[in-house]
Amino acid sequence: MRTRCALWVLTTWGLLLLFALPTLAWVPEREAKDTPGPSATGLAGADLWVSKYSDTSDTIPGRTVKYYIPFGNRGPDVATNVVISDTLPSINGRHILTWEWDNAYTLGLTRQHATGERRTLQWRGELQPGASATLEVVLRVASDISSCLTLPNVVAIHSSVPDPNREDNQAIAYGPPIRLPELSIRKTVEGVAVPGENITYTLVYSNAGCVAAQDVSVIDRLPAQVTFVSASVPPDSLEGNTVTWRDAILDFGPGQSVTISLVARVKDEILTGTVLTNTVVITTASVENSPENNVSTVTTTVKRADMALTKACPSTALPGQEIDYVL
């Protein structure tokens, strides 16, 4: 009797285990299907990325530049409360780019910054797994900044969802550089202006910028009281008292400096005390940052030459003999 009871108990438990095992094995499989798959790092979350570049090689003050900001979500989860922030560059605390336009609306992003923003641009939205897009941003360069500047521009992306890889959540774009020529000219006079004699002027012009100046001309307007004699660099034209150099310096490279010596003759009839005013200018077809040093004026006052008279005669003289005096 005891043997039959034991067999019945074992048989009953065996049947229960036989039906329960498939159920126990199936439950974890269903839970695994409901769990999001791993990202490239093997972790769940929203793997966001961002970069930035500009296709403009260089720019100048007052013009616009266009930046491109590609961004996306490698998954596996939806990225909610996505924030893209673009920190605009500043020089000595001064922000020199101003927002004018972007295509955020067409991408489903909400713009957070206002028109004319100069500090930080910001957009918000949501990114599905595998989604990517490119923001296009137009900025205007301040019109009164120095040339030869490179503008570092930092963009970043984050969301409220954990990001398994934050190394590509920020990007820096260097450019486009602001490059301009910086011309200057200076004129000096040597010696004293004396009627009927020559006077020498020295012109020094240079380009302190980082690019060549195009179509450069140097125009020297001599005073009416003198006439042109010669120049160490032959001028391209001479019209009255206007001396012009053009063809020899069409493209004036960065760091270059040229010195020209010009000789003029003061007219005989010019009165003592007359002030001779001479102005020279340098011009270029290129945009410059500081054109105020493109003009130089020098003055000199006409003086009579210092005259001295000496007289010599023989030490002795005889009556009735002619004497020769030397002046």
Short mmCIF file of C-alpha atoms in Angstrom, two decimals, residues 9-258:
data_model
loop_
_atom_site.label_atom_id
_atom_site.label_comp_id
_atom_site.label_asym_id
_atom_site.label_seq_id
_atom_site.Cartn_x
_atom_site.Cartn_y
_atom_site.Cartn_z
CA VAL A 9 2.84 11.01 -5.64
CA LEU A 10 5.87 10.77 -7.93
CA THR A 11 3.67 10.41 -10.97
CA THR A 12 1.60 13.44 -9.99
CA TRP A 13 4.67 15.68 -9.42
CA GLY A 14 6.23 14.46 -12.64
CA LEU A 15 3.17 15.49 -14.61
CA LEU A 16 3.15 18.91 -12.96
CA LEU A 17 6.83 19.51 -13.81
CA LEU A 18 6.28 18.33 -17.36
CA PHE A 19 3.64 20.99 -17.96
CA ALA A 20 5.36 23.75 -15.95
CA LEU A 21 8.82 23.63 -17.58
CA PRO A 22 7.77 25.02 -21.00
CA THR A 23 5.92 27.81 -19.23
CA LEU A 24 8.95 28.76 -17.14
CA ALA A 25 11.19 28.77 -20.20
CA TRP A 26 8.77 30.93 -22.24
CA VAL A 27 8.31 33.80 -19.79
CA PRO A 28 11.91 35.19 -20.00
CA GLU A 29 11.78 34.91 -23.80
CA ARG A 30 8.69 37.18 -23.91
CA GLU A 31 10.31 39.69 -21.56
CA ALA A 32 13.46 39.83 -23.70
CA LYS A 33 11.42 40.70 -26.80
CA ASP A 34 9.84 43.65 -24.96
CA THR A 35 13.25 45.06 -23.94
CA PRO A 36 14.93 47.59 -26.36
CA GLY A 37 18.04 46.29 -28.11
CA PRO A 38 21.53 47.54 -27.29
CA SER A 39 23.18 50.52 -29.06
CA ALA A 40 26.55 50.38 -30.77
CA THR A 41 28.10 50.54 -27.31
CA GLY A 42 26.01 47.61 -26.09
CA LEU A 43 23.97 49.89 -23.82
CA ALA A 44 20.41 51.16 -24.07
CA GLY A 45 19.73 54.87 -24.49
CA ALA A 46 19.85 57.53 -27.22
CA ASP A 47 23.28 57.79 -28.81
CA LEU A 48 23.26 61.40 -30.06
CA TRP A 49 25.92 62.97 -32.28
CA VAL A 50 26.60 66.39 -33.81
CA SER A 51 29.16 68.06 -36.07
CA LYS A 52 29.63 71.46 -37.69
CA TYR A 53 31.31 72.94 -40.76
CA SER A 54 31.19 75.85 -43.19
CA ASP A 55 31.73 75.77 -46.95
CA THR A 56 32.88 79.42 -46.98
CA SER A 57 36.66 79.67 -47.43
CA ASP A 58 36.95 83.13 -45.87
CA THR A 59 34.88 86.23 -45.25
CA ILE A 60 35.12 89.92 -44.45
CA PRO A 61 33.45 92.23 -41.92
CA GLY A 62 29.82 93.01 -42.74
CA ARG A 63 29.16 89.92 -44.83
CA THR A 64 27.22 86.76 -43.97
CA VAL A 65 28.60 83.27 -43.41
CA LYS A 66 26.72 79.98 -43.52
CA TYR A 67 27.28 77.08 -41.14
CA TYR A 68 25.97 73.52 -41.40
CA ILE A 69 25.19 71.48 -38.28
CA PRO A 70 24.54 67.77 -39.03
CA PHE A 71 23.07 65.86 -36.06
CA GLY A 72 21.32 62.57 -35.35
CA ASN A 73 20.35 59.72 -33.02
CA ARG A 74 21.94 56.29 -33.46
CA GLY A 75 19.42 54.85 -31.01
CA PRO A 76 18.21 52.51 -29.81
CA ASP A 77 15.77 54.72 -27.87
CA VAL A 78 13.83 57.83 -28.80
CA ALA A 79 15.69 60.99 -27.70
CA THR A 80 13.24 63.32 -25.97
CA ASN A 81 13.84 66.93 -24.92
CA VAL A 82 16.74 67.22 -27.36
CA VAL A 83 18.67 70.50 -27.05
CA ILE A 84 21.16 71.71 -29.68
CA SER A 85 23.25 74.66 -28.47
CA ASP A 86 25.59 76.71 -30.65
CA THR A 87 27.96 78.99 -28.74
CA LEU A 88 28.99 81.84 -31.02
CA PRO A 89 32.61 83.08 -30.90
CA SER A 90 33.76 86.18 -29.07
CA ILE A 91 36.95 88.24 -29.19
CA ASN A 92 37.95 89.84 -25.88
CA GLY A 93 34.42 89.39 -24.62
CA ARG A 94 32.80 90.87 -27.70
CA HIS A 95 30.51 88.63 -29.76
CA ILE A 96 31.01 89.32 -33.44
CA LEU A 97 28.48 87.07 -35.22
CA THR A 98 24.75 87.84 -35.34
CA TRP A 99 22.04 85.27 -36.15
CA GLU A 100 19.93 86.04 -39.24
CA TRP A 101 18.30 82.79 -40.42
CA ASP A 102 18.08 79.01 -39.97
CA ASN A 103 15.96 76.13 -41.28
CA ALA A 104 14.95 74.74 -37.87
CA TYR A 105 11.20 74.93 -38.64
CA THR A 106 11.48 72.61 -41.64
CA LEU A 107 13.27 70.05 -39.45
CA GLY A 108 10.61 70.04 -36.74
CA LEU A 109 12.82 71.89 -34.27
CA THR A 110 11.71 74.80 -32.10
CA ARG A 111 13.98 77.84 -32.12
CA GLN A 112 14.73 79.17 -28.63
CA HIS A 113 16.84 82.23 -29.47
CA ALA A 114 15.60 85.60 -30.69
CA THR A 115 16.40 87.55 -33.85
CA GLY A 116 19.77 89.28 -33.58
CA GLU A 117 21.17 86.82 -31.03
CA ARG A 118 24.96 87.02 -30.70
CA ARG A 119 25.80 84.74 -27.79
CA THR A 120 24.15 81.29 -27.90
CA LEU A 121 21.78 79.78 -30.44
CA GLN A 122 19.49 76.99 -29.23
CA TRP A 123 16.96 74.60 -30.74
CA ARG A 124 14.74 71.93 -29.12
CA GLY A 125 12.99 68.84 -30.46
CA GLU A 126 12.75 65.05 -30.48
CA LEU A 127 14.78 62.47 -32.40
CA GLN A 128 13.65 58.98 -33.35
CA PRO A 129 16.23 56.17 -33.45
CA GLY A 130 18.21 56.35 -36.68
CA ALA A 131 17.00 59.87 -37.49
CA SER A 132 19.42 62.54 -38.71
CA ALA A 133 19.19 66.03 -40.24
CA THR A 134 21.28 69.12 -40.98
CA LEU A 135 20.68 72.56 -39.53
CA GLU A 136 21.61 75.46 -41.80
CA VAL A 137 22.48 78.71 -40.03
CA VAL A 138 23.25 82.12 -41.55
CA LEU A 139 25.21 84.62 -39.44
CA ARG A 140 26.42 88.15 -40.17
CA VAL A 141 29.95 89.24 -39.30
CA ALA A 142 30.28 92.55 -37.43
CA SER A 143 31.37 95.35 -39.74
CA ASP A 144 33.93 96.97 -37.43
CA ILE A 145 36.20 94.13 -36.35
CA SER A 146 39.86 93.53 -37.07
CA SER A 147 40.99 91.30 -39.89
CA CYS A 148 43.05 88.10 -39.77
CA LEU A 149 40.75 86.38 -37.26
CA THR A 150 39.72 82.74 -37.05
CA LEU A 151 36.37 82.17 -35.36
CA PRO A 152 36.10 79.01 -33.21
CA ASN A 153 32.45 77.98 -33.03
CA VAL A 154 31.23 75.29 -30.56
CA VAL A 155 28.03 73.25 -30.97
CA ALA A 156 26.68 70.63 -28.53
CA ILE A 157 23.70 68.25 -28.31
CA HIS A 158 22.04 66.49 -25.37
CA SER A 159 18.64 65.13 -24.29
CA SER A 160 16.79 63.87 -21.22
CA VAL A 161 17.54 60.26 -22.24
CA PRO A 162 20.84 58.68 -21.11
CA ASP A 163 23.49 58.78 -23.82
CA PRO A 164 25.85 55.77 -23.86
CA ASN A 165 28.49 57.67 -25.89
CA ARG A 166 29.03 61.37 -25.18
CA GLU A 167 32.31 61.72 -27.08
CA ASP A 168 30.51 62.94 -30.21
CA ASN A 169 28.05 65.24 -28.44
CA GLN A 170 30.17 68.33 -29.14
CA ALA A 171 31.98 69.73 -32.17
CA ILE A 172 34.16 72.76 -32.89
CA ALA A 173 34.33 74.50 -36.26
CA TYR A 174 37.28 76.81 -36.96
CA GLY A 175 36.28 79.22 -39.66
CA PRO A 176 35.67 80.76 -41.98
CA PRO A 177 38.57 83.13 -41.25
CA ILE A 178 38.09 86.87 -41.57
CA ARG A 179 40.87 88.03 -43.86
CA LEU A 180 41.48 91.56 -45.10
CA PRO A 181 44.36 93.67 -46.38
CA GLU A 182 45.46 96.54 -44.15
CA LEU A 183 47.07 99.30 -46.20
CA SER A 184 48.79 102.37 -44.84
CA ILE A 185 50.91 105.16 -46.31
CA ARG A 186 53.24 107.78 -44.85
CA LYS A 187 55.00 110.72 -46.49
CA THR A 188 57.93 112.80 -45.25
CA VAL A 189 59.97 115.67 -46.70
CA GLU A 190 63.72 116.14 -46.57
CA GLY A 191 65.60 119.42 -46.56
CA VAL A 192 64.34 122.98 -47.00
CA ALA A 193 62.09 124.27 -49.78
CA VAL A 194 64.05 126.95 -51.61
CA PRO A 195 62.86 128.70 -54.80
CA GLY A 196 64.65 127.29 -57.84
CA GLU A 197 65.98 124.25 -55.97
CA ASN A 198 64.92 120.61 -55.64
CA ILE A 199 63.08 119.12 -52.69
CA THR A 200 62.85 115.39 -51.93
CA TYR A 201 59.73 113.61 -50.67
CA THR A 202 59.72 110.03 -49.34
CA LEU A 203 56.63 107.80 -49.61
CA VAL A 204 56.37 104.55 -47.64
CA TYR A 205 53.31 102.34 -48.10
CA SER A 206 52.71 98.86 -46.70
CA ASN A 207 50.18 96.06 -46.25
CA ALA A 208 49.92 94.82 -42.67
CA GLY A 209 46.96 92.54 -43.46
CA CYS A 210 46.86 88.79 -44.08
CA VAL A 211 45.83 88.84 -47.77
CA ALA A 212 46.87 90.76 -50.85
CA ALA A 213 45.17 94.05 -51.67
CA GLN A 214 43.72 94.10 -55.17
CA ASP A 215 43.99 96.93 -57.72
CA VAL A 216 46.15 99.19 -55.57
CA SER A 217 46.89 102.78 -56.62
CA VAL A 218 49.11 105.40 -55.00
CA ILE A 219 48.16 108.97 -55.92
CA ASP A 220 50.48 111.83 -54.96
CA ARG A 221 49.06 115.32 -55.42
CA LEU A 222 52.06 117.65 -55.47
CA PRO A 223 51.59 121.28 -54.43
CA ALA A 224 51.05 123.79 -57.24
CA GLN A 225 54.27 125.63 -56.29
CA VAL A 226 56.51 122.74 -57.45
CA THR A 227 57.10 120.73 -60.61
CA PHE A 228 57.79 116.99 -60.81
CA VAL A 229 61.39 116.04 -61.59
CA SER A 230 61.81 112.28 -61.01
CA ALA A 231 60.87 109.26 -58.85
CA SER A 232 62.76 106.13 -57.81
CA VAL A 233 59.77 104.06 -59.02
CA PRO A 234 58.60 105.47 -62.37
CA PRO A 235 54.94 106.54 -62.16
CA ASP A 236 52.27 105.14 -64.49
CA SER A 237 50.82 108.56 -65.15
CA LEU A 238 51.60 112.24 -64.61
CA GLU A 239 48.76 114.67 -65.12
CA GLY A 240 49.67 118.18 -64.08
CA ASN A 241 50.92 117.80 -60.54
CA THR A 242 49.12 114.49 -59.90
CA VAL A 243 51.52 111.55 -59.89
CA THR A 244 49.99 108.04 -59.96
CA TRP A 245 51.47 104.55 -59.50
CA ARG A 246 49.14 101.72 -60.45
CA ASP A 247 50.32 98.90 -62.70
CA ALA A 248 53.42 98.07 -60.67
CA ILE A 249 51.39 97.41 -57.49
CA LEU A 250 48.09 95.94 -58.70
CA ASP A 251 48.28 93.07 -56.18
CA PHE A 252 50.04 94.21 -53.03
CA GLY A 253 50.82 91.17 -50.89
CA PRO A 254 50.59 90.81 -47.10
CA GLY A 255 53.66 92.03 -45.24
CA GLN A 256 54.96 93.98 -48.21
CA SER A 257 56.38 97.51 -47.90
CA VAL A 258 57.59 99.85 -50.66
#
